[in-house]
């Protein structure tokens, strides 16, 4: 996978069924290693190891409803009171971050009502 602008974290990976898999420390299972997943796993390690957010307050890839459409957010961090503190939208390294990306996370935030938004 492509080197990213994050610290070099140690990941658990494996090859099975002809595909590479990476261990998700939040979902506690191996997931197919796609470019966007590579970014998401870096973000999770950054938030936990560098910023000190507890794993227990982090949620990954859950469904939400926006304008009667079902969407999936990438990462959410909750406060200890259960409010959403941060929503993270991850894009694969080859995907340009455009106004559409910011519009996407803003639409998600209409339902989530997060304090902060992060795009990477």
XYZ file of N, CA and C in Angstrom:
360
model
N 0.841 -1.188 0.000
C 0.000 0.000 0.000
C 0.881 1.246 0.000
N 0.297 2.303 -0.429
C 1.000 3.579 -0.536
C 1.345 4.149 0.847
N 2.526 4.732 0.955
C 2.918 5.404 2.197
C 2.071 6.670 2.361
N 1.607 6.893 3.577
C 0.748 8.045 3.865
C 1.483 9.041 4.753
N 0.911 10.212 4.926
C 1.498 11.251 5.775
C 1.115 11.047 7.238
N 1.312 9.843 7.716
C 1.103 9.480 9.109
C 2.367 8.782 9.583
N 2.510 8.685 10.880
C 3.582 7.885 11.458
C 3.456 6.448 10.938
N 4.550 5.715 10.902
C 4.520 4.318 10.460
C 4.016 3.445 11.605
N 2.742 3.122 11.591
C 2.138 2.300 12.629
C 2.346 0.824 12.305
N 2.278 0.002 13.343
C 2.377 -1.443 13.148
C 0.966 -2.007 12.990
N 0.749 -2.657 11.868
C -0.555 -3.246 11.575
C -0.429 -4.756 11.506
N -1.497 -5.438 11.866
C -1.571 -6.889 11.676
C -2.259 -7.126 10.342
N -1.565 -7.791 9.447
C -2.132 -8.104 8.138
C -1.976 -9.597 7.875
N -2.763 -10.082 6.935
C -2.653 -11.475 6.514
C -3.157 -11.586 5.081
N -2.750 -12.644 4.432
C -3.254 -12.920 3.092
C -4.106 -14.173 3.163
N -5.339 -14.070 2.698
C -6.270 -15.203 2.692
C -7.209 -15.049 1.507
N -7.562 -16.151 0.920
C -8.477 -16.142 -0.233
C -7.968 -15.243 -1.353
N -6.642 -15.148 -1.493
C -6.059 -14.339 -2.563
C -6.134 -12.839 -2.327
N -6.518 -12.423 -1.116
C -6.638 -10.997 -0.799
C -5.831 -10.694 0.457
N -5.416 -9.430 0.566
C -4.783 -8.964 1.794
C -5.856 -8.444 2.732
N -5.683 -8.725 4.022
C -6.603 -8.308 5.072
C -5.809 -7.543 6.124
N -6.476 -6.604 6.793
C -5.855 -5.832 7.870
C -6.759 -5.915 9.094
N -6.134 -6.013 10.263
C -6.912 -6.121 11.501
C -7.386 -4.739 11.936
N -8.699 -4.612 12.113
C -9.304 -3.364 12.572
C -9.377 -3.407 14.097
N -8.666 -2.490 14.751
C -8.573 -2.498 16.211
C -9.870 -2.062 16.900
N -10.783 -1.463 16.166
C -12.078 -1.069 16.738
C -13.104 -2.179 16.530
N -13.227 -2.667 15.333
C -14.191 -3.738 15.036
C -13.698 -5.105 15.509
N -12.416 -5.185 15.860
C -11.785 -6.409 16.345
C -11.973 -7.581 15.394
N -11.676 -7.309 14.127
C -11.728 -8.360 13.111
C -10.890 -7.911 11.912
N -10.536 -8.875 11.082
C -9.821 -8.567 9.853
C -10.816 -8.099 8.797
N -10.434 -7.061 8.062
C -11.245 -6.537 6.961
C -10.371 -6.482 5.720
N -10.996 -6.563 4.558
C -10.236 -6.538 3.306
C -9.460 -5.229 3.211
N -8.203 -5.347 2.849
C -7.322 -4.182 2.775
C -7.483 -3.491 1.424
N -8.379 -2.519 1.404
C -8.595 -1.652 0.248
C -7.901 -0.318 0.526
N -7.665 0.505 -0.493
C -6.986 1.788 -0.252
C -7.668 2.670 0.797
N -8.999 2.768 0.780
C -9.686 3.587 1.789
C -9.531 2.981 3.182
N -9.529 1.660 3.273
C -9.342 0.997 4.566
C -7.942 1.257 5.106
N -6.956 1.327 4.227
C -5.583 1.659 4.607
C -5.545 3.028 5.286
N -6.258 3.985 4.707
C -6.333 5.333 5.284
C -7.074 5.282 6.619
N -8.218 4.589 6.655
C -9.013 4.520 7.883
C -8.194 3.927 9.040
N -7.440 2.882 8.774
C -6.644 2.263 9.835
C -5.536 3.191 10.330
N -4.950 3.966 9.434
C -3.969 4.966 9.861
C -4.633 6.020 10.749
N -5.804 6.467 10.351
C -6.532 7.474 11.134
C -6.863 6.927 12.520
N -7.329 5.690 12.592
C -7.665 5.102 13.887
C -6.445 5.044 14.799
N -5.325 4.597 14.273
C -4.103 4.543 15.090
C -3.650 5.939 15.497
N -3.773 6.907 14.599
C -3.432 8.294 14.919
C -4.302 8.814 16.064
N -5.615 8.599 15.964
C -6.536 9.100 16.990
C -6.300 8.441 18.339
N -5.972 7.164 18.335
C -5.764 6.426 19.587
C -4.368 6.678 20.150
N -3.346 6.470 19.314
C -1.964 6.518 19.804
C -1.414 7.938 19.946
N -1.782 8.820 19.041
C -1.229 10.179 19.069
C -2.125 11.157 19.825
N -3.428 11.013 19.669
C -4.358 11.965 20.276
C -4.996 11.461 21.565
N -4.830 10.185 21.872
C -5.269 9.659 23.158
C -6.746 9.362 23.306
N -7.480 9.236 22.202
C -8.903 8.895 22.316
C -9.041 7.423 22.675
N -9.880 7.095 23.654
C -10.058 5.682 24.025
C -10.829 4.912 22.944
N -10.432 3.679 22.731
C -11.107 2.830 21.738
C -12.598 2.719 22.031
N -12.952 2.729 23.304
C -14.351 2.538 23.697
C -15.262 3.671 23.227
N -14.687 4.811 22.856
C -15.493 5.953 22.390
C -15.461 6.111 20.870
N -14.891 5.132 20.166
C -14.751 5.210 18.713
C -15.649 4.174 18.056
N -16.299 4.588 16.978
C -17.156 3.715 16.193
C -16.732 3.806 14.733
N -16.824 2.696 14.016
C -16.359 2.635 12.628
C -17.447 2.070 11.728
N -17.643 2.728 10.587
C -18.517 2.257 9.509
C -19.887 1.807 9.975
N -20.662 2.747 10.432
C -22.039 2.458 10.822
C -22.988 3.208 9.897
N -24.168 2.678 9.756
C -25.164 3.284 8.875
C -25.811 4.495 9.539
N -26.152 5.470 8.697
C -26.937 6.614 9.140
C -27.877 6.981 8.011
N -28.945 7.685 8.340
C -29.916 8.088 7.327
C -29.787 9.581 7.076
N -29.588 9.931 5.799
C -29.465 11.323 5.386
C -30.443 11.533 4.239
N -31.419 12.436 4.447
C -32.431 12.698 3.418
C -33.072 11.410 2.912
N -33.448 10.540 3.832
C -34.113 9.271 3.558
C -33.237 8.273 2.792
N -31.923 8.517 2.725
C -30.988 7.594 2.095
C -30.078 7.012 3.170
N -29.770 5.744 3.057
C -28.865 5.119 4.004
C -27.424 5.314 3.534
N -26.613 5.873 4.393
C -25.189 6.118 4.130
C -24.386 5.459 5.238
N -23.057 5.428 5.087
C -22.183 4.876 6.118
C -21.062 5.867 6.384
N -20.895 6.218 7.651
C -19.771 7.079 7.992
C -18.532 6.221 8.198
N -17.353 6.850 8.127
C -16.097 6.115 8.288
C -15.719 5.953 9.754
N -15.590 7.059 10.473
C -15.185 7.016 11.883
C -15.954 8.077 12.650
N -16.401 7.720 13.852
C -17.036 8.674 14.757
C -16.396 8.508 16.133
N -16.121 9.634 16.783
C -15.675 9.608 18.178
C -16.760 10.260 19.020
N -17.127 9.581 20.112
C -18.141 10.074 21.032
C -17.495 10.717 22.255
N -18.247 11.595 22.900
C -17.832 12.099 24.208
C -18.256 11.056 25.240
N -17.793 11.218 26.463
C -18.183 10.274 27.518
C -19.687 10.357 27.829
N -20.316 11.474 27.443
C -21.764 11.625 27.650
C -22.580 11.025 26.504
N -21.889 10.550 25.454
C -22.584 9.924 24.338
C -22.870 10.840 23.171
N -22.428 12.111 23.248
C -22.590 13.022 22.118
C -21.496 12.746 21.093
N -21.768 13.041 19.846
C -20.751 12.852 18.810
C -19.824 14.054 18.817
N -18.547 13.787 18.991
C -17.520 14.816 19.078
C -16.842 15.050 17.733
N -16.536 13.964 17.004
C -15.782 14.069 15.757
C -16.292 13.060 14.749
N -16.486 13.508 13.518
C -16.803 12.631 12.392
C -15.633 12.716 11.423
N -15.151 11.552 10.977
C -14.022 11.503 10.054
C -14.475 10.874 8.743
N -14.177 11.534 7.650
C -14.424 10.998 6.313
C -13.074 10.658 5.699
N -12.881 9.395 5.367
C -11.622 8.931 4.780
C -11.797 8.692 3.288
N -10.817 9.093 2.544
C -10.777 8.841 1.106
C -9.495 8.095 0.778
N -9.552 7.249 -0.226
C -8.366 6.526 -0.681
C -7.311 7.540 -1.134
N -6.037 7.175 -1.054
C -4.969 8.121 -1.416
C -5.069 8.670 -2.836
N -5.656 7.914 -3.741
C -5.755 8.374 -5.128
C -6.994 9.222 -5.393
N -7.830 9.432 -4.383
C -9.059 10.223 -4.535
C -8.780 11.657 -4.093
N -9.037 12.592 -4.979
C -8.858 14.007 -4.642
C -9.931 14.457 -3.665
N -9.518 15.258 -2.703
C -10.485 15.840 -1.773
C -10.983 17.131 -2.419
N -12.263 17.138 -2.717
C -12.878 18.261 -3.425
C -14.001 18.849 -2.573
N -14.657 19.838 -3.117
C -15.809 20.416 -2.436
C -16.882 19.358 -2.205
N -17.010 18.410 -3.135
C -17.986 17.324 -2.970
C -17.722 16.515 -1.709
N -16.439 16.319 -1.384
C -16.072 15.595 -0.168
C -16.554 16.344 1.063
N -16.323 17.651 1.083
C -16.769 18.462 2.215
C -18.293 18.520 2.277
N -18.940 18.563 1.118
C -20.402 18.537 1.082
C -20.933 17.211 1.646
N -20.251 16.117 1.322
C -20.648 14.797 1.813
C -20.620 14.749 3.337
N -19.520 15.162 3.941
C -19.419 15.094 5.400
C -20.368 16.111 6.053
N -20.608 17.227 5.392
C -21.565 18.205 5.924
C -22.981 17.616 5.921
N -23.330 16.873 4.863
C -24.645 16.209 4.820
C -24.756 15.177 5.940
N -23.698 14.397 6.150
C -23.698 13.426 7.235
C -23.912 14.131 8.571
N -23.298 15.302 8.687
C -23.378 16.009 9.961
C -24.765 16.597 10.228
N -25.589 16.731 9.209
C -26.974 17.145 9.442
C -27.666 16.135 10.350
N -27.332 14.857 10.182
C -27.924 13.816 11.027
C -27.118 13.593 12.300
N -25.791 13.687 12.216
C -24.938 13.329 13.354
C -24.747 14.460 14.362
N -24.735 15.697 13.888
C -24.576 16.883 14.749
C -23.290 16.840 15.577
N -22.191 16.571 14.892
C -20.883 16.500 15.528
C -20.327 17.887 15.818
N -19.476 17.960 16.818
C -18.774 19.217 17.136
C -17.729 19.528 16.082
N -16.995 18.496 15.638
C -15.903 18.675 14.671
C -16.026 17.680 13.523
N -15.496 18.088 12.373
C -15.427 17.237 11.182
C -13.971 17.129 10.746
N -13.581 15.965 10.254
C -12.217 15.749 9.765
C -12.307 15.021 8.432
N -11.542 15.495 7.465
C -11.485 14.852 6.151
C -10.036 14.487 5.882
N -9.811 13.267 5.441
C -8.464 12.826 5.099
C -8.500 11.862 3.939
